[in-house]
Amino acid sequence: MIKLQNVNKYFYRGEPREVHALKDISLTIDDGEFTLFSGASGCGKTTLLNAIGALDSVNSGKIYLDEKEITSLSEDERTTLRLNEIGFVFQAYNLVPVLSVEENIGFIMKLRGFSDSEIKQRVLEVASMLEIDNKLLSLPHALSGGEQQRVAVARAVASKPKIILADEPTANLDSKNSQKLMDMMRELNIKEGVSILFASHDELVKESVDRVIYLSDGALVNA
Amino acid sequence: MFSFALKNILFYKGRSITTFILTFISAILFIVYVSMMDGSHDSMLKNSLKIYSGAIEIYHKDYRDIGGNEYLIRDVESIEKKLSLVDGVELFSSRYETYGLLSFGDNSMASMVVGIEPKKEEQLTQLKVALVDGEYLKYGSQNCLYIGSGVAKRLKVKIGDEISFIGGASDNSFVADIFMVYGVFKTGLSEFDDSATFVSRDYFDKLMLSKNIASYITVKVKDLDRVDEINSEIIKLLNDENLESLTWKTLMKSMVETMEVDSIFGYISLSLFLVVIFFVIMIYGFINVSSRIKEFGVLRCVGLSKKHIFLLLFYEIFILSTFALILATPIAGYICYYYSINPIVIEGMAEMYKDYGIVSDEIPFSFDIFTISWNISLIYGLNILSIIYPYFYINSFKSIEASRHV
Ligand SMILES: Nc1ncnc2c1ncn2[C@@H]1O[C@H](COP(=O)(O)OP(=O)(O)OP(=O)(O)O)[C@@H](O)[C@H]1O
Ligand SMILES: [Mg+2]
């Protein structure tokens, strides 16, 4: 469960002009949700996702992951939290170019200290779910965009995090590949029980999710 | 992390090759340069030891500092008896040194006139080898003088000319005699060639009343590396607090100091070179890291800690340095070893640098495992230091910003 209480976030772009990017946001997301943050460009979707993912600090308010309050954690503690509890899917795939698909998928598990046999088994499992099991030995640059993004999803999901945060995962994909990705993420959401939060303005994503949370100019909009 | 580092090295070939080659070349240059410097210093010392100075010299206390007839050694025979008992001593000879006025025609000059045992000096020093005109002193030579080339030039004398000598004997009495120029030498030590002249003790002792008296006794040892050990043995055996037995390290203090200064300058220029290499390696590391900011940012986002990143950079440079050094060390070592046995010969070098005590055209290298090891460690250390700046540079980005870096 994710709980936000009166979260505020400001960006300071050179002193006098500040951006109030998140305005007093309070919301709860239950385990296993398949949810989208939606809204116009610049409304604060990414900022909110980063705050939940412990990538960025907030100026006031509290964020809880289950019982854990994450806004007061140190940089190092947040790094550990991200490693152990959160999976990320980025717009630009962001795979490690020198590692094969298999190594990319197993990378986080390896960092967390899973055994090689566990990693191998799990990598095969998620790779076949995402239909990339025939590409395991390739390097990322040899893959299509859709395939790379599926590798990124596989990497995020492999270590069984509680939540996966996906910021514009379909932005670089055509509609066919977007649909395929959403279908597969849906399947993961159901099979593995992992919560997945999207930030996107892609209609296709909106149609796939269970719940849409609207943001406007940094504040929640009551739908 | 290790295999990840290895993959990065293989992937970012440009940086890897540059770092590898730079490390390789700088290691070789560094090791060879130090070996050459040490080696030439070594040979300078050995050469000047060969020419005239002894590895060990025995003086009466205060002779070196004050001088004068009160501080002469007056029981040469008993000391020589003791010296012949010391195992590490190969040979020794006493010298009677005095300063006198030499004149020929209109020219005169002060000279160091030394009574020597010609046979022994022949084995102890290069005096005989340095002969350039006439003949070396024969044992029992009469009033014959063996003079430095500089002295011959000043007095404008040639073989067979007669030089008058005025000086003081060991009992402070006034002495005058006529010597015939018998031979001329040139050692290459210009100060020496310009002022020294030699007479056989056999003759000189009668003139100076210096039988069984010496200014000092010069000693050649069997093994120069054991000189300190042998010297303390001599001191123990002499057991006379009026005598002092000194090794070349004290005797040639000024030369040793000159060489130290020379080494320091050598090391300064080497450090400049290494600093340049260091920065080039660092800059390449930095460029590489800059091109990977986004990648590092993503890694940090997904949970890679700063420690992991440091380890990653460390392994990368460690692997590259290790490979380069594993290859460079035997090559550099072999070069040093080869030239320590077959010194480089530069024609005319001795002539050009004779004022600096260089008397041979050969530059032998030194081959010393200890020196080579610390050279290598230094380069290792520098390479590893070179990741510090790139490391801080990576961490100066917040993970999210870095992950969006283009
Ligand atoms: N690092 C930053 N420094 C200053 N201002 C920022 C920074 N990041 C975001 N902002 C500002 O905060 C507001 C919210 O940005 P955010 O990136 O969360 O929007 P978004 O909804 O994700 O937009 P998009 O749909 O274009 O991705 C915007 O006004 C943006 O300009
Ligand atoms: Mg955004």
XYZ file of C-alpha atoms and ligand atoms in Angstrom:
661
model
C 0.000 0.000 0.000
C 1.172 3.471 -0.863
C -0.094 6.446 1.106
C 0.593 10.113 0.423
C -0.321 12.772 2.978
C -0.325 16.436 1.994
C 2.740 16.141 -0.216
C 4.197 19.388 -1.587
C 7.078 19.794 -3.940
C 8.691 22.969 -5.204
C 11.324 23.464 -7.848
C 13.481 26.506 -7.659
C 14.503 27.739 -11.055
C 16.790 30.557 -10.121
C 15.550 32.194 -6.975
C 12.414 34.291 -7.352
C 10.475 32.026 -9.721
C 9.524 28.819 -8.074
C 7.368 26.049 -9.440
C 4.907 24.457 -7.084
C 4.983 21.099 -8.851
C 2.952 19.058 -6.361
C 0.203 20.766 -4.425
C -0.921 19.164 -1.213
C -1.396 15.720 -2.645
C -3.055 13.057 -0.515
C -3.985 9.685 -1.922
C -3.845 5.965 -1.270
C -2.954 3.216 -3.670
C -3.648 -0.358 -2.657
C -1.504 -3.381 -3.348
C -1.924 -4.823 -6.795
C -3.418 -1.722 -8.371
C -2.928 -0.990 -12.070
C -3.148 2.753 -12.039
C -2.387 5.754 -14.204
C -1.476 9.336 -13.342
C -2.890 11.404 -16.144
C -2.951 15.046 -17.063
C -1.556 17.681 -19.357
C 2.128 18.081 -19.956
C 3.819 19.762 -16.998
C 1.057 18.907 -14.549
C 3.441 17.001 -12.279
C 3.023 13.322 -13.225
C 6.723 12.586 -13.371
C 7.393 14.558 -10.214
C 4.780 12.541 -8.346
C 6.100 9.249 -9.640
C 9.649 10.203 -8.653
C 8.512 11.127 -5.172
C 6.749 7.790 -4.709
C 9.789 5.986 -6.127
C 12.101 7.660 -3.624
C 14.042 9.156 -6.510
C 13.421 12.680 -5.385
C 12.699 14.345 -2.084
C 9.585 16.358 -1.304
C 9.354 19.627 0.606
C 6.545 18.721 2.931
C 4.070 15.952 3.603
C 4.648 12.268 4.090
C 4.800 9.239 1.826
C 4.383 5.734 3.222
C 5.315 2.489 1.496
C 3.348 0.014 3.564
C 4.272 1.149 7.067
C 7.548 2.743 6.082
C 7.804 6.510 5.912
C 10.133 7.232 3.008
C 10.304 11.018 2.835
C 12.730 11.275 5.727
C 15.185 8.687 4.452
C 18.756 9.594 3.586
C 20.046 9.357 0.039
C 21.751 6.024 0.765
C 18.675 4.611 2.453
C 16.565 5.646 -0.501
C 18.993 3.886 -2.839
C 18.611 0.696 -0.858
C 14.852 1.082 -0.775
C 14.731 1.483 -4.553
C 16.908 -1.544 -5.029
C 14.787 -3.770 -2.798
C 11.220 -2.587 -3.216
C 10.713 -0.666 -6.418
C 11.050 -1.430 -10.096
C 11.475 1.293 -12.695
C 10.566 1.456 -16.356
C 11.761 4.578 -18.133
C 10.607 6.216 -21.331
C 14.003 5.698 -22.969
C 14.376 1.988 -22.064
C 17.724 2.756 -20.347
C 19.273 -0.673 -20.548
C 22.934 -1.194 -19.757
C 24.545 -1.231 -23.209
C 27.424 -3.557 -22.358
C 25.285 -6.270 -20.830
C 23.279 -8.886 -22.689
C 19.515 -9.034 -22.371
C 19.826 -11.854 -19.886
C 22.318 -9.907 -17.758
C 20.213 -6.771 -17.941
C 17.164 -8.608 -16.682
C 19.131 -10.293 -13.897
C 21.115 -7.168 -12.980
C 19.050 -6.024 -10.017
C 18.649 -9.559 -8.692
C 22.396 -9.881 -8.834
C 22.864 -6.623 -6.925
C 20.447 -7.898 -4.324
C 22.492 -11.037 -3.943
C 20.278 -13.720 -5.424
C 22.107 -16.894 -6.372
C 23.023 -17.468 -10.001
C 20.633 -20.384 -10.353
C 17.743 -18.394 -8.885
C 18.523 -15.555 -11.238
C 18.705 -17.805 -14.276
C 15.389 -19.435 -13.500
C 13.612 -16.170 -12.813
C 15.073 -14.462 -15.876
C 13.764 -17.290 -18.050
C 10.386 -17.062 -16.404
C 9.863 -13.334 -16.956
C 11.532 -13.383 -20.351
C 9.102 -15.978 -21.634
C 6.163 -14.052 -20.179
C 7.369 -10.981 -22.082
C 8.269 -13.041 -25.168
C 11.904 -12.089 -25.270
C 13.311 -15.468 -24.259
C 14.764 -15.925 -27.746
C 16.843 -12.752 -27.401
C 18.533 -13.460 -24.098
C 22.070 -13.420 -25.448
C 21.736 -10.326 -27.609
C 23.009 -6.898 -26.634
C 20.329 -4.221 -26.189
C 21.245 -2.254 -29.304
C 20.418 -5.269 -31.454
C 16.786 -5.164 -30.294
C 13.792 -3.184 -31.527
C 12.357 -0.454 -29.330
C 9.426 -2.613 -28.301
C 11.728 -5.451 -27.364
C 14.048 -3.160 -25.422
C 11.140 -1.787 -23.451
C 10.004 -5.337 -22.654
C 13.530 -6.068 -21.425
C 13.262 -2.977 -19.234
C 9.949 -4.257 -17.843
C 11.501 -7.672 -17.291
C 14.378 -6.059 -15.401
C 11.951 -4.118 -13.245
C 9.786 -7.105 -12.433
C 12.444 -9.820 -12.114
C 13.451 -9.086 -8.543
C 9.787 -9.118 -7.436
C 9.453 -5.542 -6.200
C 6.254 -4.375 -4.508
C 5.658 -1.620 -7.013
C 6.689 -0.852 -10.550
C 6.765 2.757 -11.640
C 6.552 3.345 -15.361
C 7.026 6.886 -16.665
C 5.792 7.212 -20.243
C 6.731 3.613 -21.083
C 4.924 3.737 -24.404
C 6.082 7.147 -25.575
C 8.737 5.750 -27.886
C 6.633 2.881 -29.200
C 4.124 2.553 -32.002
C 0.568 1.649 -31.081
C 0.978 -2.031 -31.855
C 3.989 -2.365 -29.588
C 2.367 -0.142 -26.975
C -0.675 -2.380 -26.858
C 1.495 -5.454 -26.589
C 3.504 -3.928 -23.759
C 0.373 -2.901 -21.860
C -1.136 -6.363 -22.286
C 1.977 -7.982 -20.930
C 2.248 -5.587 -18.004
C -1.378 -6.275 -17.217
C -0.606 -9.972 -17.211
C 2.303 -9.421 -14.832
C 0.107 -7.297 -12.615
C -2.397 -10.104 -12.330
C -0.014 -13.064 -12.177
C 2.532 -11.574 -9.834
C 0.317 -9.239 -7.878
C 2.709 -6.347 -8.349
C 1.280 -2.819 -8.250
C 2.045 -0.875 -11.376
C 1.790 2.902 -11.546
C 1.979 4.709 -14.858
C 2.549 8.313 -15.677
C 1.421 8.885 -19.228
C -0.842 10.862 -21.519
C -1.170 7.969 -23.934
C -4.850 7.117 -24.519
C -3.900 3.526 -25.026
C -2.527 3.346 -21.496
C -5.626 5.011 -20.124
C -7.811 2.346 -21.730
C -5.790 -0.467 -20.186
C -5.644 0.625 -16.549
C -8.130 0.055 -13.734
C -7.896 3.488 -12.193
C -6.948 6.892 -13.480
C -5.789 9.657 -11.154
C -6.027 13.069 -12.790
C -3.600 15.837 -12.067
C -3.859 19.421 -13.086
C -1.180 21.993 -12.439
C 0.280 19.938 -9.618
C -2.984 19.217 -7.816
C -5.348 16.239 -7.794
C -8.533 16.641 -9.799
C -11.585 14.910 -8.419
C -12.951 12.937 -11.321
C 30.649 -6.056 -10.411
C 33.984 -7.404 -11.580
C 32.645 -8.994 -14.733
C 30.529 -5.892 -15.317
C 33.739 -3.834 -15.170
C 35.419 -6.217 -17.567
C 32.531 -5.860 -20.012
C 32.736 -2.084 -19.792
C 36.435 -2.261 -20.592
C 35.773 -4.388 -23.635
C 32.896 -2.180 -24.712
C 34.553 1.236 -24.327
C 37.571 0.261 -26.378
C 38.945 3.737 -27.057
C 39.300 4.620 -23.432
C 40.610 1.191 -22.539
C 43.268 1.183 -25.226
C 44.414 4.712 -24.414
C 44.654 3.996 -20.719
C 46.375 0.724 -21.387
C 48.955 2.197 -23.752
C 49.644 5.219 -21.560
C 50.114 3.080 -18.491
C 52.264 0.688 -20.434
C 54.514 3.366 -21.896
C 54.813 5.402 -18.736
C 55.685 2.312 -16.712
C 58.443 1.378 -19.139
C 59.836 4.904 -19.388
C 59.685 5.392 -15.669
C 61.398 2.151 -14.773
C 64.074 2.529 -17.436
C 64.756 6.166 -16.600
C 65.153 5.482 -12.888
C 67.360 2.524 -13.670
C 69.530 4.643 -15.933
C 69.812 7.390 -13.357
C 70.692 5.021 -10.537
C 73.051 3.133 -12.779
C 74.973 6.174 -13.960
C 75.305 7.428 -10.395
C 76.574 4.064 -9.372
C 79.159 4.057 -12.098
C 80.221 7.635 -11.357
C 80.975 6.562 -7.827
C 82.733 3.412 -8.841
C 84.811 5.303 -11.374
C 85.976 7.936 -8.974
C 86.731 5.224 -6.447
C 88.833 3.544 -9.095
C 90.722 6.687 -10.026
C 92.202 7.721 -6.762
C 89.945 7.655 -3.694
C 89.796 4.501 -1.645
C 86.693 2.675 -0.537
C 88.039 3.170 2.970
C 90.705 5.581 4.140
C 92.378 5.686 7.535
C 93.406 9.035 8.965
C 94.773 10.415 12.165
C 91.974 12.366 13.863
C 91.784 15.997 12.731
C 94.052 15.510 9.748
C 91.146 16.059 7.415
C 89.749 19.038 9.264
C 92.849 20.810 10.498
C 95.787 19.186 8.730
C 99.448 19.746 9.390
C 102.267 17.627 10.518
C 100.916 17.033 14.063
C 98.146 14.924 12.612
C 100.135 12.490 10.510
C 99.947 8.778 11.113
C 103.274 7.882 12.674
C 103.188 4.096 12.958
C 102.182 2.992 9.475
C 103.725 -0.441 9.788
C 101.708 -1.552 12.803
C 98.487 -0.394 11.183
C 99.339 -2.192 7.983
C 99.991 -5.340 9.926
C 96.517 -5.136 11.413
C 94.927 -4.367 8.063
C 96.377 -7.475 6.513
C 94.387 -9.469 9.070
C 91.009 -8.112 7.926
C 89.290 -10.558 5.657
C 87.391 -8.148 3.396
C 90.441 -6.015 2.674
C 91.956 -6.690 -0.700
C 94.828 -4.230 -0.733
C 96.043 -1.090 0.998
C 98.752 1.487 0.568
C 99.950 4.480 2.531
C 100.264 7.945 1.020
C 102.260 10.888 2.160
C 100.611 14.048 0.944
C 102.115 17.491 1.095
C 101.660 20.839 -0.606
C 104.620 22.496 -2.181
C 105.675 25.017 -4.751
C 106.704 23.688 -8.160
C 108.660 25.929 -10.520
C 109.935 25.601 -14.050
C 111.454 28.565 -15.817
C 109.185 31.533 -15.269
C 106.226 29.409 -14.212
C 105.444 28.197 -10.750
C 102.408 26.802 -8.994
C 101.283 25.176 -5.792
C 100.739 21.476 -6.144
C 99.657 18.526 -4.088
C 102.734 16.315 -4.104
C 102.072 12.775 -2.996
C 104.545 10.108 -2.037
C 103.094 6.784 -3.123
C 104.038 3.147 -3.419
C 103.950 2.864 -7.228
C 103.511 -0.922 -7.394
C 100.567 -0.954 -5.024
C 98.880 2.132 -6.474
C 99.008 0.443 -9.831
C 96.558 -2.125 -8.501
C 94.612 0.205 -6.263
C 93.889 2.991 -8.705
C 93.854 4.052 -12.300
C 96.953 6.188 -11.947
C 99.008 4.052 -14.253
C 96.209 3.572 -16.753
C 95.827 7.349 -16.921
C 99.331 7.742 -18.324
C 99.370 9.903 -21.454
C 103.057 10.699 -21.910
C 106.386 9.337 -20.670
C 106.310 6.538 -18.115
C 104.639 5.578 -14.874
C 106.744 5.704 -11.701
C 108.866 2.657 -11.111
C 109.471 1.389 -7.638
C 112.745 2.856 -6.492
C 112.576 5.637 -9.039
C 114.789 8.398 -7.961
C 113.761 12.015 -8.044
C 111.151 11.399 -10.682
C 107.804 13.156 -10.839
C 104.561 11.808 -12.302
C 102.452 14.871 -13.003
C 98.890 15.678 -13.954
C 98.229 16.938 -17.451
C 96.964 20.247 -16.057
C 100.156 20.706 -14.066
C 102.269 20.022 -17.144
C 100.300 22.639 -19.037
C 100.609 25.279 -16.328
C 104.352 24.794 -15.915
C 104.863 24.295 -19.645
C 107.033 21.233 -19.040
C 107.640 18.107 -21.096
C 109.178 14.747 -20.282
C 112.728 15.108 -19.059
C 112.405 18.698 -17.840
C 113.603 19.438 -14.344
C 111.238 21.075 -11.890
C 112.287 22.634 -8.635
C 110.261 21.820 -5.539
C 110.068 23.788 -2.289
C 108.087 22.525 0.683
C 108.112 21.491 4.335
C 109.180 18.093 5.677
C 107.329 16.054 8.295
C 109.375 17.672 11.044
C 108.469 21.133 9.745
C 111.929 21.703 8.346
C 112.374 23.459 5.031
C 112.908 21.230 1.990
C 114.005 21.930 -1.556
C 114.832 19.543 -4.374
C 114.903 19.118 -8.114
C 112.585 16.571 -9.794
C 112.605 15.329 -13.325
C 109.312 14.978 -15.186
C 108.981 11.263 -15.825
C 105.401 10.847 -16.885
C 102.154 12.748 -17.419
C 98.693 11.419 -16.532
C 95.154 12.437 -17.252
C 92.348 10.786 -15.275
C 89.487 12.934 -16.438
C 88.881 14.346 -12.955
C 89.969 17.821 -13.952
C 90.592 19.189 -10.484
C 92.850 16.273 -9.820
C 94.691 16.471 -13.134
C 95.278 20.185 -12.579
C 96.979 19.922 -9.214
C 98.349 16.499 -8.343
C 101.874 15.163 -8.797
C 103.346 11.885 -7.568
C 106.718 10.720 -6.353
C 107.794 7.282 -5.292
C 107.744 7.045 -1.494
C 111.089 5.382 -1.578
C 112.688 8.624 -2.611
C 110.235 11.052 -1.075
C 110.502 9.577 2.445
C 114.200 10.352 2.590
C 113.524 13.922 1.538
C 110.524 14.510 3.787
C 111.772 12.384 6.681
C 108.531 10.452 6.394
C 109.533 6.829 6.762
C 106.742 4.934 8.543
C 104.713 8.149 8.431
C 101.649 8.708 6.280
C 98.923 11.247 5.691
C 96.506 8.390 5.359
C 96.216 4.797 4.314
C 93.922 3.944 1.466
C 92.174 0.586 1.471
C 90.567 -1.383 -1.337
C 87.860 -3.829 -0.294
C 86.887 -7.073 -1.950
C 83.177 -6.293 -1.996
C 82.045 -2.670 -2.177
C 78.577 -3.545 -0.932
C 80.057 -4.781 2.331
C 82.138 -1.649 2.869
C 80.408 -0.596 6.105
C 80.806 -4.008 7.613
C 84.498 -4.164 6.689
C 85.048 -0.674 7.984
C 83.662 -1.471 11.408
C 85.879 -4.517 11.516
C 88.886 -2.303 10.768
C 87.894 0.188 13.460
C 87.578 -2.624 15.968
C 90.929 -4.042 15.050
C 92.762 -0.717 15.047
C 91.306 0.049 18.442
C 92.883 3.483 18.501
C 90.785 6.519 19.167
C 93.359 8.783 17.549
C 92.642 7.140 14.236
C 89.537 7.356 12.129
C 88.590 4.965 9.415
C 86.129 6.397 6.903
C 84.250 4.877 4.007
C 83.718 6.505 0.643
C 80.263 7.603 1.784
C 81.913 10.101 4.121
C 84.972 10.757 2.008
C 83.017 11.629 -1.086
C 80.228 13.388 0.700
C 80.162 16.233 -1.765
C 79.926 13.862 -4.674
C 77.215 11.844 -2.967
C 75.367 15.063 -2.273
C 75.752 16.201 -5.859
C 74.287 12.932 -6.990
C 71.428 13.267 -4.564
C 70.627 16.701 -5.934
C 70.867 15.242 -9.399
C 68.469 12.467 -8.400
C 66.045 14.984 -6.974
C 66.033 16.913 -10.234
C 65.623 13.649 -12.046
C 62.641 12.782 -9.912
C 61.137 16.212 -10.365
C 61.238 15.914 -14.117
C 59.888 12.393 -13.822
C 57.041 13.577 -11.629
C 56.147 16.214 -14.191
C 56.006 13.496 -16.767
C 53.898 11.283 -14.528
C 51.569 14.154 -13.684
C 50.962 14.693 -17.377
C 50.264 11.000 -17.869
C 48.046 11.049 -14.800
C 45.944 13.862 -16.186
C 45.669 12.299 -19.595
C 44.484 9.047 -18.045
C 42.123 10.948 -15.809
C 40.753 12.993 -18.682
C 40.119 9.867 -20.704
C 38.442 8.313 -17.703
C 36.455 11.482 -17.286
C 35.360 11.645 -20.915
C 34.338 8.034 -20.699
C 32.371 8.620 -17.540
C 30.735 11.737 -18.972
C 29.478 9.739 -21.906
C 28.011 7.287 -19.429
C 26.312 9.799 -17.126
C 22.911 8.632 -18.252
C 23.838 5.002 -17.771
C 25.187 5.661 -14.291
C 22.096 7.696 -13.500
C 19.843 4.814 -14.495
C 21.929 2.422 -12.449
C 21.644 4.719 -9.463
C 17.877 5.000 -10.006
C 17.410 1.270 -9.983
C 19.399 0.971 -6.788
C 23.130 0.935 -7.477
C 24.839 2.564 -4.490
C 27.755 5.005 -4.574
C 29.938 2.247 -3.233
C 28.977 0.055 -6.175
C 29.858 2.822 -8.577
C 33.206 3.383 -6.946
C 33.881 -0.326 -7.082
C 32.930 -0.404 -10.729
C 35.329 2.423 -11.625
C 37.991 0.929 -9.406
C 37.769 -2.474 -11.068
C 37.880 -0.907 -14.496
C 41.111 0.992 -13.837
C 42.500 -1.878 -11.803
C 42.049 -4.389 -14.588
C 43.487 -2.031 -17.197
C 46.487 -1.073 -15.045
C 47.182 -4.645 -14.082
C 47.214 -5.800 -17.673
C 49.414 -2.914 -18.757
C 51.837 -3.418 -15.902
C 51.996 -7.168 -16.256
C 53.094 -6.572 -19.795
C 55.323 -3.566 -19.137
C 57.244 -4.858 -16.146
C 59.079 -7.749 -17.738
C 59.888 -5.634 -20.781
C 61.229 -2.746 -18.715
C 62.953 -5.181 -16.397
C 64.619 -6.851 -19.329
C 65.781 -3.522 -20.766
C 67.311 -2.587 -17.410
C 68.869 -5.980 -17.028
C 70.272 -5.993 -20.534
C 71.844 -2.554 -20.227
C 73.138 -3.307 -16.769
C 75.229 -5.996 -18.402
C 75.875 -4.259 -21.712
C 76.088 -0.575 -20.888
C 75.077 1.954 -23.499
C 78.152 3.581 -25.000
C 77.996 7.220 -25.999
C 81.175 8.247 -27.755
C 82.731 11.374 -26.327
C 80.468 11.557 -23.293
C 83.376 11.219 -20.884
C 85.186 14.048 -22.642
C 82.155 16.297 -22.470
C 81.244 15.627 -18.889
C 84.646 15.080 -17.364
C 84.090 17.946 -14.953
C 81.263 15.987 -13.441
C 83.438 13.032 -12.682
C 82.323 11.023 -15.659
C 85.336 9.149 -16.933
C 83.748 6.519 -19.104
C 81.614 6.558 -22.212
C 79.482 3.788 -20.774
C 76.167 4.253 -19.035
C 75.379 1.066 -17.213
C 71.800 0.665 -15.944
C 71.015 -0.557 -12.512
C 68.830 -3.610 -12.186
C 67.163 -3.644 -8.830
C 63.938 -5.511 -8.108
C 63.124 -3.259 -5.190
C 63.359 -0.095 -7.289
C 61.263 -1.639 -10.021
C 58.604 -2.710 -7.525
C 58.171 0.718 -6.036
C 58.079 2.255 -9.506
C 55.238 -0.063 -10.394
C 53.373 0.605 -7.178
C 53.615 4.313 -7.832
C 52.054 3.998 -11.265
C 49.356 1.740 -9.865
C 48.639 4.298 -7.183
C 48.431 7.157 -9.664
C 46.086 5.256 -11.939
C 43.782 4.467 -9.080
C 43.848 8.074 -7.935
C 42.769 9.082 -11.417
C 39.251 7.697 -10.849
C 38.556 9.945 -7.889
C 37.569 12.982 -9.865
C 35.333 11.086 -12.325
C 33.743 9.362 -9.345
C 32.811 12.626 -7.688
C 31.670 13.962 -11.006
C 29.177 11.124 -11.405
C 27.878 11.594 -7.928
C 27.456 15.309 -8.410
C 24.417 14.470 -10.529
C 21.201 13.511 -8.871
C 20.125 10.092 -10.064
C 16.998 11.291 -11.836
C 18.730 14.155 -13.541
C 21.520 11.860 -14.643
C 19.102 9.286 -15.981
C 17.657 11.927 -18.301
C 21.083 13.252 -19.249
C 21.724 13.319 -22.958
N 14.249 19.537 -12.194
C 13.316 20.489 -12.316
N 13.615 21.774 -12.048
C 12.712 22.749 -12.150
N 11.457 22.536 -12.517
C 11.053 21.292 -12.798
C 11.993 20.197 -12.723
N 11.321 19.071 -13.050
C 10.065 19.443 -13.339
N 9.886 20.771 -13.180
C 8.658 21.504 -13.353
O 7.666 20.936 -12.543
C 6.429 20.851 -13.218
C 5.962 19.398 -13.297
O 6.868 18.688 -14.139
P 6.701 17.146 -14.461
O 7.924 16.721 -15.174
O 6.337 16.404 -13.253
O 5.464 17.176 -15.466
P 4.834 15.966 -16.274
O 3.404 15.935 -15.913
O 5.613 14.747 -16.104
O 4.938 16.494 -17.746
P 5.151 15.648 -19.088
O 3.809 15.127 -19.435
O 5.604 16.662 -20.073
O 6.157 14.581 -18.816
C 6.662 21.466 -14.566
O 6.237 22.825 -14.532
C 8.139 21.385 -14.774
O 8.566 22.450 -15.571
Mg 6.756 13.501 -17.331
